[in-house]
GROMACS .gro file of C-alpha atoms in nm:
model
  479
    1MET     CA    1   2.370  -1.447   5.629
    2GLN     CA    2   2.228  -1.528   5.286
    3ARG     CA    3   2.065  -1.854   5.216
    4VAL     CA    4   2.269  -2.092   4.942
    5SER     CA    5   2.050  -2.154   4.644
    6SER     CA    6   1.936  -2.484   4.557
    7LEU     CA    7   2.118  -2.504   4.246
    8ASP     CA    8   2.476  -2.328   4.358
    9ALA     CA    9   2.426  -2.600   4.691
   10GLY     CA   10   2.413  -2.884   4.431
   11MET     CA   11   2.747  -2.808   4.293
   12LEU     CA   12   2.791  -2.801   4.643
   13TYR     CA   13   2.645  -3.111   4.717
   14ALA     CA   14   2.824  -3.320   4.433
   15GLU     CA   15   3.216  -3.187   4.463
   16THR     CA   16   3.453  -3.532   4.607
   17PRO     CA   17   3.811  -3.502   4.552
   18GLU     CA   18   3.774  -3.684   4.216
   19MET     CA   19   3.537  -3.333   4.128
   20PRO     CA   20   3.648  -2.997   4.227
   21MET     CA   21   3.353  -2.742   4.118
   22HIS     CA   22   3.550  -2.471   4.074
   23THR     CA   23   3.603  -2.207   3.806
   24MET     CA   24   3.953  -2.049   3.749
   25GLY     CA   25   4.134  -1.788   3.504
   26VAL     CA   26   4.476  -1.702   3.406
   27LEU     CA   27   4.590  -1.402   3.339
   28ILE     CA   28   4.918  -1.347   3.123
   29LEU     CA   29   5.030  -1.007   3.289
   30GLU     CA   30   5.280  -0.777   3.061
   31ARG     CA   31   5.715  -0.836   3.221
   32PRO     CA   32   5.656  -0.568   3.531
   33ALA     CA   33   5.918  -0.306   3.634
   34ARG     CA   34   5.912  -0.443   4.030
   35SER     CA   35   5.708  -0.732   4.172
   36LEU     CA   36   5.364  -0.702   4.159
   37PHE     CA   37   5.216  -0.885   4.451
   38ALA     CA   38   5.216  -0.593   4.705
   39GLY     CA   39   4.999  -0.368   4.472
   40LEU     CA   40   4.824  -0.691   4.362
   41ARG     CA   41   4.706  -0.719   4.735
   42ARG     CA   42   4.684  -0.359   4.780
   43ASP     CA   43   4.445  -0.305   4.523
   44ILE     CA   44   4.214  -0.624   4.639
   45GLY     CA   45   4.230  -0.499   5.011
   46LYS     CA   46   4.079  -0.158   4.888
   47ARG     CA   47   3.791  -0.323   4.665
   48ILE     CA   48   3.707  -0.618   4.888
   49HIS     CA   49   3.365  -0.455   4.969
   50LEU     CA   50   3.254  -0.507   4.619
   51VAL     CA   51   3.330  -0.876   4.582
   52ALA     CA   52   3.112  -0.996   4.863
   53PRO     CA   53   3.169  -1.365   4.712
   54PHE     CA   54   3.518  -1.260   4.846
   55ARG     CA   55   3.453  -1.198   5.187
   56ARG     CA   56   3.165  -1.507   5.257
   57ARG     CA   57   3.222  -1.871   5.352
   58LEU     CA   58   2.999  -2.161   5.426
   59VAL     CA   59   2.843  -2.244   5.743
   60GLU     CA   60   2.626  -2.544   5.728
   61GLY     CA   61   2.470  -2.705   6.087
   62PRO     CA   62   2.532  -3.043   6.296
   63LEU     CA   63   2.450  -3.327   6.051
   64ARG     CA   64   2.408  -3.095   5.751
   65LEU     CA   65   2.065  -3.141   5.719
   66GLY     CA   66   1.984  -2.851   5.649
   67ASP     CA   67   2.047  -2.606   5.368
   68PRO     CA   68   2.395  -2.393   5.397
   69HIS     CA   69   2.410  -2.044   5.430
   70TRP     CA   70   2.702  -1.730   5.276
   71LEU     CA   71   2.813  -1.605   5.649
   72GLU     CA   72   3.062  -1.253   5.638
   73ASP     CA   73   3.359  -1.392   5.762
   74PRO     CA   74   3.447  -1.199   6.099
   75ASP     CA   75   3.814  -1.404   6.010
   76PHE     CA   76   3.868  -1.295   5.681
   77SER     CA   77   4.183  -1.204   5.565
   78LEU     CA   78   4.374  -1.175   5.231
   79ASP     CA   79   4.676  -1.371   5.375
   80ASN     CA   80   4.448  -1.728   5.304
   81HIS     CA   81   4.370  -1.591   4.999
   82LEU     CA   82   4.643  -1.460   4.785
   83HIS     CA   83   4.968  -1.646   4.772
   84ARG     CA   84   5.275  -1.650   4.497
   85ALA     CA   85   5.434  -1.892   4.356
   86ALA     CA   86   5.761  -1.960   4.093
   87LEU     CA   87   5.776  -2.185   3.770
   88PRO     CA   88   6.044  -2.390   3.751
   89ALA     CA   89   6.311  -2.375   3.480
   90PRO     CA   90   6.255  -2.342   3.156
   91GLY     CA   91   5.915  -2.133   3.265
   92GLY     CA   92   5.757  -2.224   2.961
   93ARG     CA   93   5.383  -2.297   2.843
   94ARG     CA   94   5.422  -2.636   2.968
   95GLU     CA   95   5.588  -2.590   3.307
   96LEU     CA   96   5.262  -2.310   3.339
   97ALA     CA   97   5.008  -2.525   3.260
   98GLU     CA   98   5.157  -2.794   3.520
   99PHE     CA   99   5.070  -2.516   3.784
  100VAL     CA  100   4.764  -2.462   3.636
  101GLY     CA  101   4.692  -2.839   3.639
  102GLU     CA  102   4.806  -2.902   4.022
  103VAL     CA  103   4.585  -2.602   4.164
  104ALA     CA  104   4.281  -2.742   3.927
  105GLY     CA  105   4.320  -3.055   4.125
  106ARG     CA  106   4.273  -2.893   4.529
  107LEU     CA  107   3.942  -2.867   4.705
  108LEU     CA  108   3.929  -2.532   4.767
  109ASP     CA  109   3.935  -2.518   5.206
  110ARG     CA  110   3.580  -2.447   5.304
  111SER     CA  111   3.605  -2.290   5.601
  112LEU     CA  112   3.759  -1.977   5.437
  113PRO     CA  113   3.615  -1.788   5.152
  114LEU     CA  114   3.604  -2.015   4.826
  115TRP     CA  115   3.886  -1.870   4.615
  116GLU     CA  116   4.241  -1.835   4.626
  117MET     CA  117   4.511  -1.661   4.370
  118HIS     CA  118   4.824  -1.726   4.333
  119LEU     CA  119   5.074  -1.463   4.148
  120VAL     CA  120   5.354  -1.625   3.975
  121GLU     CA  121   5.705  -1.512   3.816
  122GLY     CA  122   5.921  -1.726   3.639
  123LEU     CA  123   5.777  -1.718   3.329
  124SER     CA  124   6.042  -1.740   3.047
  125ASP     CA  125   5.972  -1.449   2.862
  126GLY     CA  126   6.002  -1.227   3.154
  127ASN     CA  127   5.592  -1.196   3.163
  128VAL     CA  128   5.389  -1.293   3.496
  129ALA     CA  129   5.066  -1.537   3.544
  130LEU     CA  130   4.814  -1.472   3.835
  131VAL     CA  131   4.565  -1.783   3.879
  132VAL     CA  132   4.229  -1.696   3.985
  133LYS     CA  133   4.044  -1.989   4.139
  134VAL     CA  134   3.679  -1.973   4.292
  135HIS     CA  135   3.430  -2.211   4.378
  136HIS     CA  136   3.134  -2.272   4.133
  137ALA     CA  137   2.861  -2.273   4.328
  138ALA     CA  138   3.020  -1.872   4.480
  139MET     CA  139   3.057  -1.773   4.166
  140ASP     CA  140   3.004  -1.891   3.763
  141GLY     CA  141   3.158  -1.771   3.498
  142GLY     CA  142   2.981  -1.403   3.349
  143ARG     CA  143   2.996  -1.322   3.686
  144LEU     CA  144   3.348  -1.391   3.739
  145VAL     CA  145   3.417  -1.226   3.469
  146ALA     CA  146   3.230  -0.915   3.609
  147MET     CA  147   3.426  -0.934   3.940
  148MET     CA  148   3.800  -0.910   3.753
  149ASN     CA  149   3.680  -0.557   3.602
  150THR     CA  150   3.569  -0.521   3.913
  151LEU     CA  151   3.942  -0.545   4.028
  152LEU     CA  152   4.185  -0.483   3.744
  153ASP     CA  153   4.233  -0.096   3.607
  154LEU     CA  154   4.156   0.026   3.273
  155ALA     CA  155   4.471   0.276   3.290
  156PRO     CA  156   4.839   0.098   3.367
  157ARG     CA  157   4.816   0.340   3.676
  158GLY     CA  158   4.439   0.347   3.756
  159HIS     CA  159   4.376   0.479   4.064
  160ARG     CA  160   4.015   0.454   4.061
  161ARG     CA  161   3.850   0.653   4.287
  162VAL     CA  162   3.675   0.345   4.507
  163VAL     CA  163   3.358   0.428   4.762
  164PRO     CA  164   3.231   0.216   4.880
  165GLU     CA  165   2.824   0.249   4.845
  166ARG     CA  166   2.832   0.055   5.223
  167GLU     CA  167   3.072  -0.075   5.441
  168TRP     CA  168   3.035  -0.458   5.500
  169THR     CA  169   3.019  -0.567   5.871
  170PRO     CA  170   3.081  -0.921   5.958
  171ASP     CA  171   2.866  -1.178   6.089
  172GLN     CA  172   2.883  -1.345   6.447
  173PRO     CA  173   2.822  -1.727   6.326
  174PRO     CA  174   2.468  -1.842   6.419
  175SER     CA  175   2.398  -2.051   6.736
  176LEU     CA  176   2.319  -2.440   6.750
  177ALA     CA  177   1.982  -2.295   6.829
  178TRP     CA  178   1.979  -2.123   6.552
  179PHE     CA  179   2.061  -2.411   6.356
  180ALA     CA  180   1.847  -2.577   6.465
  181LEU     CA  181   1.537  -2.371   6.435
  182ASP     CA  182   1.633  -2.321   6.043
  183THR     CA  183   1.716  -2.727   6.002
  184SER     CA  184   1.362  -2.754   6.085
  185ARG     CA  185   1.207  -2.504   5.888
  186ALA     CA  186   1.429  -2.631   5.589
  187LEU     CA  187   1.364  -3.018   5.630
  188ALA     CA  188   0.950  -2.917   5.709
  189ALA     CA  189   0.955  -2.702   5.360
  190LYS     CA  190   1.103  -2.999   5.143
  191PRO     CA  191   0.785  -3.196   5.118
  192PHE     CA  192   0.580  -2.848   4.902
  193SER     CA  193   0.952  -2.752   4.716
  194ALA     CA  194   0.932  -3.110   4.597
  195TRP     CA  195   0.585  -3.043   4.458
  196ARG     CA  196   0.648  -2.736   4.303
  197ALA     CA  197   0.922  -2.821   4.153
  198LEU     CA  198   0.786  -3.127   3.981
  199ALA     CA  199   0.494  -2.900   3.878
  200ASP     CA  200   0.732  -2.676   3.743
  201ILE     CA  201   0.901  -2.922   3.558
  202GLY     CA  202   0.620  -3.067   3.402
  203ALA     CA  203   0.497  -2.688   3.293
  204THR     CA  204   0.779  -2.626   3.088
  205LEU     CA  205   0.816  -3.001   2.943
  206LEU     CA  206   0.442  -2.915   2.817
  207ARG     CA  207   0.535  -2.606   2.686
  208SER     CA  208   0.803  -2.748   2.517
  209ARG     CA  209   0.590  -2.970   2.291
  210ASP     CA  210   0.334  -2.739   2.278
  211ALA     CA  211   0.550  -2.566   2.106
  212GLY     CA  212   0.600  -2.779   1.861
  213SER     CA  213   1.019  -2.877   1.936
  214GLY     CA  214   0.904  -3.276   1.949
  215GLU     CA  215   0.947  -3.442   2.201
  216PRO     CA  216   0.883  -3.331   2.566
  217GLY     CA  217   1.239  -3.229   2.762
  218LEU     CA  218   1.609  -3.327   2.798
  219GLN     CA  219   1.605  -3.403   2.401
  220LEU     CA  220   1.846  -3.288   2.143
  221ASP     CA  221   1.683  -3.149   1.807
  222ALA     CA  222   1.947  -3.309   1.503
  223GLY     CA  223   1.708  -3.270   1.220
  224ALA     CA  224   1.556  -3.670   1.144
  225HIS     CA  225   1.771  -3.740   1.470
  226SER     CA  226   1.665  -3.660   1.798
  227ALA     CA  227   1.953  -3.745   2.069
  228GLY     CA  228   1.818  -3.856   2.349
  229LEU     CA  229   1.942  -3.889   2.750
  230PHE     CA  230   2.201  -4.177   2.767
  231GLU     CA  231   2.337  -4.136   2.349
  232ALA     CA  232   2.649  -3.988   2.409
  233PRO     CA  233   2.908  -4.207   2.254
  234PRO     CA  234   3.169  -4.354   2.431
  235THR     CA  235   3.508  -4.165   2.393
  236PRO     CA  236   3.831  -4.226   2.562
  237PHE     CA  237   3.791  -3.869   2.773
  238ASN     CA  238   3.470  -4.039   2.915
  239GLY     CA  239   3.431  -4.258   3.235
  240ALA     CA  240   3.537  -4.264   3.610
  241LEU     CA  241   3.713  -3.931   3.748
  242SER     CA  242   4.118  -3.934   3.897
  243ARG     CA  243   4.186  -3.631   4.098
  244GLN     CA  244   4.501  -3.518   3.853
  245ARG     CA  245   4.402  -3.265   3.560
  246SER     CA  246   4.588  -3.164   3.262
  247VAL     CA  247   4.588  -2.823   3.098
  248ALA     CA  248   4.673  -2.626   2.793
  249MET     CA  249   4.597  -2.293   2.652
  250ALA     CA  250   4.528  -2.145   2.357
  251ASP     CA  251   4.426  -1.776   2.120
  252VAL     CA  252   4.375  -1.664   1.765
  253ALA     CA  253   4.201  -1.336   1.669
  254PHE     CA  254   3.897  -1.277   1.691
  255ALA     CA  255   3.899  -1.060   1.405
  256ASP     CA  256   3.946  -1.423   1.269
  257VAL     CA  257   3.649  -1.579   1.403
  258LYS     CA  258   3.403  -1.252   1.306
  259ALA     CA  259   3.560  -1.302   0.962
  260ILE     CA  260   3.426  -1.700   0.930
  261ARG     CA  261   3.137  -1.600   1.119
  262ASN     CA  262   3.038  -1.332   0.881
  263ALA     CA  263   3.090  -1.528   0.545
  264PHE     CA  264   2.931  -1.813   0.630
  265GLY     CA  265   2.638  -1.700   0.803
  266THR     CA  266   2.654  -1.863   1.104
  267THR     CA  267   2.696  -1.687   1.453
  268VAL     CA  268   2.989  -1.641   1.712
  269ASN     CA  269   2.906  -1.981   1.947
  270ASP     CA  270   2.900  -2.181   1.565
  271VAL     CA  271   3.223  -2.110   1.505
  272VAL     CA  272   3.364  -2.207   1.855
  273LEU     CA  273   3.153  -2.525   1.867
  274ALA     CA  274   3.274  -2.684   1.488
  275ALA     CA  275   3.683  -2.536   1.617
  276CYS     CA  276   3.611  -2.723   1.902
  277GLY     CA  277   3.475  -3.028   1.682
  278GLY     CA  278   3.755  -3.019   1.455
  279ALA     CA  279   3.988  -3.080   1.735
  280LEU     CA  280   3.828  -3.322   1.853
  281ARG     CA  281   3.826  -3.506   1.551
  282ASP     CA  282   4.178  -3.510   1.512
  283TRP     CA  283   4.237  -3.582   1.858
  284LEU     CA  284   3.972  -3.841   1.832
  285LEU     CA  285   4.144  -4.036   1.533
  286GLY     CA  286   4.482  -4.045   1.714
  287HIS     CA  287   4.324  -4.269   1.976
  288GLY     CA  288   4.116  -4.497   1.880
  289GLY     CA  289   3.925  -4.329   1.603
  290LEU     CA  290   3.557  -4.183   1.580
  291PRO     CA  291   3.246  -4.273   1.734
  292GLU     CA  292   2.946  -4.387   1.548
  293ARG     CA  293   2.724  -4.121   1.691
  294ALA     CA  294   2.787  -3.716   1.737
  295LEU     CA  295   2.929  -3.652   2.016
  296ILE     CA  296   2.666  -3.463   2.259
  297ALA     CA  297   2.852  -3.123   2.399
  298SER     CA  298   2.684  -2.932   2.669
  299VAL     CA  299   2.650  -2.580   2.634
  300PRO     CA  300   2.594  -2.349   2.910
  301VAL     CA  301   2.368  -2.030   2.901
  302THR     CA  302   2.292  -1.743   3.094
  303VAL     CA  303   1.970  -1.728   3.217
  304ARG     CA  304   2.060  -1.449   3.471
  305SER     CA  305   1.810  -1.113   3.411
  306ALA     CA  306   1.951  -0.745   3.356
  307ALA     CA  307   1.828  -0.655   3.679
  308ALA     CA  308   2.043  -0.939   3.944
  309GLY     CA  309   2.184  -0.735   4.156
  310ALA     CA  310   2.572  -0.656   4.243
  311ASP     CA  311   2.549  -0.952   4.527
  312ASP     CA  312   2.344  -1.220   4.336
  313ALA     CA  313   2.658  -1.368   4.222
  314GLY     CA  314   2.569  -1.744   4.197
  315ASN     CA  315   2.498  -1.930   3.922
  316ARG     CA  316   2.209  -1.793   3.705
  317VAL     CA  317   2.284  -2.068   3.391
  318SER     CA  318   2.082  -2.312   3.163
  319MET     CA  319   2.246  -2.579   2.933
  320ILE     CA  320   2.146  -2.611   2.595
  321PHE     CA  321   2.313  -2.967   2.438
  322ALA     CA  322   2.438  -2.935   2.034
  323GLU     CA  323   2.572  -3.229   1.851
  324LEU     CA  324   2.916  -3.219   1.704
  325ALA     CA  325   2.895  -3.483   1.417
  326LEU     CA  326   3.276  -3.541   1.366
  327GLN     CA  327   3.231  -3.770   1.036
  328ASP     CA  328   3.246  -3.519   0.747
  329ALA     CA  329   3.636  -3.460   0.697
  330ASP     CA  330   3.554  -3.080   0.506
  331PRO     CA  331   3.533  -2.830   0.871
  332VAL     CA  332   3.294  -2.595   0.666
  333GLN     CA  333   3.037  -2.861   0.601
  334ARG     CA  334   3.045  -2.931   0.961
  335LEU     CA  335   3.013  -2.614   1.117
  336LEU     CA  336   2.668  -2.519   0.917
  337ALA     CA  337   2.593  -2.767   0.999
  338ILE     CA  338   2.654  -2.718   1.377
  339HIS     CA  339   2.426  -2.404   1.272
  340ALA     CA  340   2.171  -2.543   1.188
  341GLN     CA  341   2.142  -2.748   1.496
  342THR     CA  342   2.258  -2.501   1.747
  343ALA     CA  343   1.915  -2.242   1.583
  344ARG     CA  344   1.690  -2.578   1.631
  345ALA     CA  345   1.812  -2.648   2.020
  346LYS     CA  346   1.806  -2.270   2.105
  347GLU     CA  347   1.467  -2.228   1.995
  348ARG     CA  348   1.379  -2.561   2.160
  349HIS     CA  349   1.534  -2.420   2.454
  350GLY     CA  350   1.346  -2.035   2.418
  351HIS     CA  351   0.995  -2.262   2.372
  352GLY     CA  352   1.035  -2.466   2.652
  353LYS     CA  353   0.975  -2.130   2.848
  354GLY     CA  354   1.152  -2.247   3.190
  355ASP     CA  355   1.477  -2.382   3.346
  356VAL     CA  356   1.440  -2.733   3.324
  357PHE     CA  357   1.798  -2.790   3.449
  358ARG     CA  358   1.749  -2.577   3.780
  359GLN     CA  359   1.410  -2.737   3.866
  360ALA     CA  360   1.533  -3.029   3.790
  361THR     CA  361   1.819  -2.880   4.079
  362ASP     CA  362   1.590  -2.785   4.308
  363LEU     CA  363   1.352  -3.108   4.298
  364LEU     CA  364   1.643  -3.325   4.359
  365THR     CA  365   1.779  -3.050   4.673
  366SER     CA  366   1.420  -3.084   4.793
  367ILE     CA  367   1.424  -3.502   4.820
  368THR     CA  368   1.715  -3.522   4.975
  369VAL     CA  369   1.962  -3.354   5.261
  370PRO     CA  370   2.298  -3.283   5.210
  371TRP     CA  371   2.496  -3.554   5.336
  372LEU     CA  372   2.354  -3.799   5.249
  373LEU     CA  373   2.346  -3.644   4.822
  374THR     CA  374   2.735  -3.643   4.895
  375GLN     CA  375   2.758  -3.985   4.990
  376VAL     CA  376   2.593  -4.056   4.693
  377ILE     CA  377   2.840  -3.908   4.449
  378GLU     CA  378   3.135  -4.007   4.644
  379LEU     CA  379   3.027  -4.399   4.685
  380TYR     CA  380   2.949  -4.327   4.222
  381SER     CA  381   3.312  -4.219   4.178
  382ARG     CA  382   3.483  -4.453   4.413
  383SER     CA  383   3.270  -4.715   4.250
  384HIS     CA  384   3.370  -4.686   3.890
  385LEU     CA  385   3.069  -4.651   3.737
  386GLY     CA  386   3.084  -4.448   3.532
  387GLU     CA  387   3.332  -4.673   3.318
  388GLN     CA  388   2.991  -4.832   3.256
  389LEU     CA  389   2.767  -4.654   3.269
  390PRO     CA  390   2.705  -4.438   2.880
  391PRO     CA  391   2.738  -4.108   2.922
  392LEU     CA  392   2.475  -3.776   2.962
  393TRP     CA  393   2.658  -3.536   2.746
  394ASN     CA  394   3.076  -3.614   2.615
  395LEU     CA  395   3.190  -3.296   2.721
  396VAL     CA  396   3.096  -2.898   2.813
  397ILE     CA  397   3.233  -2.653   2.606
  398SER     CA  398   3.149  -2.265   2.760
  399ASN     CA  399   3.176  -1.959   2.546
  400LEU     CA  400   3.222  -1.649   2.787
  401PRO     CA  401   3.222  -1.264   2.681
  402GLY     CA  402   3.517  -1.123   2.820
  403PRO     CA  403   3.604  -0.782   2.883
  404GLN     CA  404   3.672  -0.593   2.543
  405LYS     CA  405   3.873  -0.283   2.667
  406PRO     CA  406   4.272  -0.281   2.779
  407LEU     CA  407   4.270  -0.389   3.116
  408TYR     CA  408   4.552  -0.357   3.401
  409CYS     CA  409   4.627  -0.554   3.751
  410ALA     CA  410   4.842  -0.337   3.970
  411GLY     CA  411   4.957  -0.136   3.631
  412ALA     CA  412   5.066  -0.460   3.399
  413ARG     CA  413   4.872  -0.516   3.142
  414VAL     CA  414   4.714  -0.822   3.135
  415LEU     CA  415   4.755  -0.943   2.762
  416ARG     CA  416   4.529  -1.272   2.771
  417LEU     CA  417   4.251  -1.423   3.004
  418TYR     CA  418   4.183  -1.783   2.987
  419PRO     CA  419   3.878  -1.927   3.123
  420PHE     CA  420   3.869  -2.270   3.303
  421GLY     CA  421   3.539  -2.487   3.369
  422PRO     CA  422   3.520  -2.783   3.594
  423VAL     CA  423   3.481  -3.154   3.458
  424GLN     CA  424   3.219  -3.324   3.584
  425LEU     CA  425   3.091  -3.702   3.638
  426ASN     CA  426   3.194  -3.938   3.363
  427SER     CA  427   3.338  -3.674   3.151
  428GLY     CA  428   3.664  -3.512   3.173
  429LEU     CA  429   3.660  -3.261   2.944
  430ASN     CA  430   3.566  -2.899   2.923
  431LEU     CA  431   3.642  -2.651   2.701
  432THR     CA  432   3.585  -2.352   2.759
  433VAL     CA  433   3.626  -1.996   2.526
  434MET     CA  434   3.637  -1.626   2.628
  435SER     CA  435   3.734  -1.328   2.408
  436SER     CA  436   3.896  -1.016   2.557
  437ALA     CA  437   4.073  -0.697   2.385
  438GLY     CA  438   4.079  -0.884   2.017
  439ARG     CA  439   4.170  -1.220   2.136
  440LEU     CA  440   3.914  -1.526   2.232
  441CYS     CA  441   4.154  -1.753   2.468
  442LEU     CA  442   4.087  -2.104   2.543
  443GLY     CA  443   4.107  -2.323   2.839
  444ALA     CA  444   4.098  -2.694   2.777
  445MET     CA  445   4.068  -2.854   3.145
  446GLY     CA  446   4.088  -3.229   3.109
  447CYS     CA  447   4.101  -3.584   3.357
  448LYS     CA  448   4.446  -3.630   3.307
  449ARG     CA  449   4.425  -3.996   3.338
  450MET     CA  450   4.187  -3.998   3.023
  451VAL     CA  451   4.380  -3.661   2.830
  452PRO     CA  452   4.718  -3.666   2.912
  453ASP     CA  453   4.814  -3.474   2.592
  454ILE     CA  454   4.582  -3.214   2.626
  455GLU     CA  455   4.779  -2.928   2.424
  456SER     CA  456   4.681  -3.178   2.124
  457ILE     CA  457   4.348  -3.092   2.156
  458ALA     CA  458   4.446  -2.705   2.204
  459ASP     CA  459   4.650  -2.659   1.844
  460GLY     CA  460   4.393  -2.799   1.713
  461PHE     CA  461   4.158  -2.548   1.843
  462ARG     CA  462   4.428  -2.284   1.637
  463CYS     CA  463   4.439  -2.539   1.321
  464GLU     CA  464   4.103  -2.580   1.255
  465ILE     CA  465   4.049  -2.162   1.293
  466ARG     CA  466   4.332  -2.128   1.030
  467ALA     CA  467   4.122  -2.414   0.813
  468LEU     CA  468   3.797  -2.166   0.858
  469LYS     CA  469   4.005  -1.861   0.793
  470LYS     CA  470   4.150  -1.968   0.467
  471ARG     CA  471   3.806  -2.101   0.325
  472ALA     CA  472   3.648  -1.807   0.428
  473LEU     CA  473   3.827  -1.579   0.260
  474LEU     CA  474   3.787  -1.771  -0.040
  475ARG     CA  475   3.432  -1.735   0.030
  476THR     CA  476   3.453  -1.363   0.068
  477ARG     CA  477   3.689  -1.327  -0.260
  478ALA     CA  478   3.467  -1.534  -0.470
  479GLY     CA  479   3.187  -1.349  -0.375
   0.00000   0.00000   0.00000
């Protein structure tokens, strides 16, 4: 068995019916000559030994006082995880988005390994969709991409020779006596863990201040103004979450994104943030107007070391914060402003020489027990305090590097790969992008009550890339 890390455990404790904490991917597969389901089941079965999170389920002690563990499931069966579905007519993008939204709104069964796949047929163009759902505690976005590389092939008849380095061996569930001993040890260690987490946070904030990054800690550098906690402006997509999810997908040529980057001397991530900001600007103008202050986007960044092993599938992420100033109507000026601001934010993050996000999670899990933290989160959700309190940030925007070579699933080519991240407390919108085989794919996930027309944000993303591309061409021609 393997103890769940504090960051992964925090995602488990924070999960409620209104806030499922799973990540998702939607793969569009080229029209197959025959049904893919049998081939998909065969391929996953042959490679399951290479994907540890797919075999492991959670075990928790009585009263949920101690730390949860991952157990190699002695009752593992692919039948519990692989499903088949057909879209209703006409089987278009809207019907697919509705299906994905329904899957996204359901919690994963914690008595099983925390993942599932749905092979979706009935698309109007004859293609097939594969909807993949994995709990964030089991895999972060980077590991999810690595998992797809393991399960998919590089050729349509990819008979890759898969030789296990070691056979996986199911665990026996621990006894009540084992749980009692483990829980007593975990509770005894909590005060020391809390002091260590406090010391780590203090040291990180002091290093950040000494490095010249201004105010220490969780503030966002934006030139003359530093936005602090609870300074994110209210928007229609901030508030108490519902259990329903709205979903939209869009994609653009990755070559266009790189052309914009090169023309204006920015980064791909800056272009992504600017395109998301432009889409949100248009959406907000149609939903009550722009806020007086810049939006604050939480941007996950990986802190996983290159030496991390294949079984180290949990989360190794931190956060930086980006301000999206939307008042300027010029998309290029917004792009350049984002570039300057994110450069400072990344410098501040690097100066800290630590991970306050993880350290704060360590502290939180050290001063409470699982059931109590879960009850607090559920009470917050049911009380609708999210409607009264300002958000820590307005939305999450994540950029994942995806597989750059063509991939095949059970012989069918993967045409598109749309990623999706969870919406979080008081923040009902998540925009995640992934570059894959020449395309930049956007997956937009929202609280359906707050963002029922999320497809307009996805459309706005495409429009913003087109507008920036035109300006990039003009700049390149002008020399």
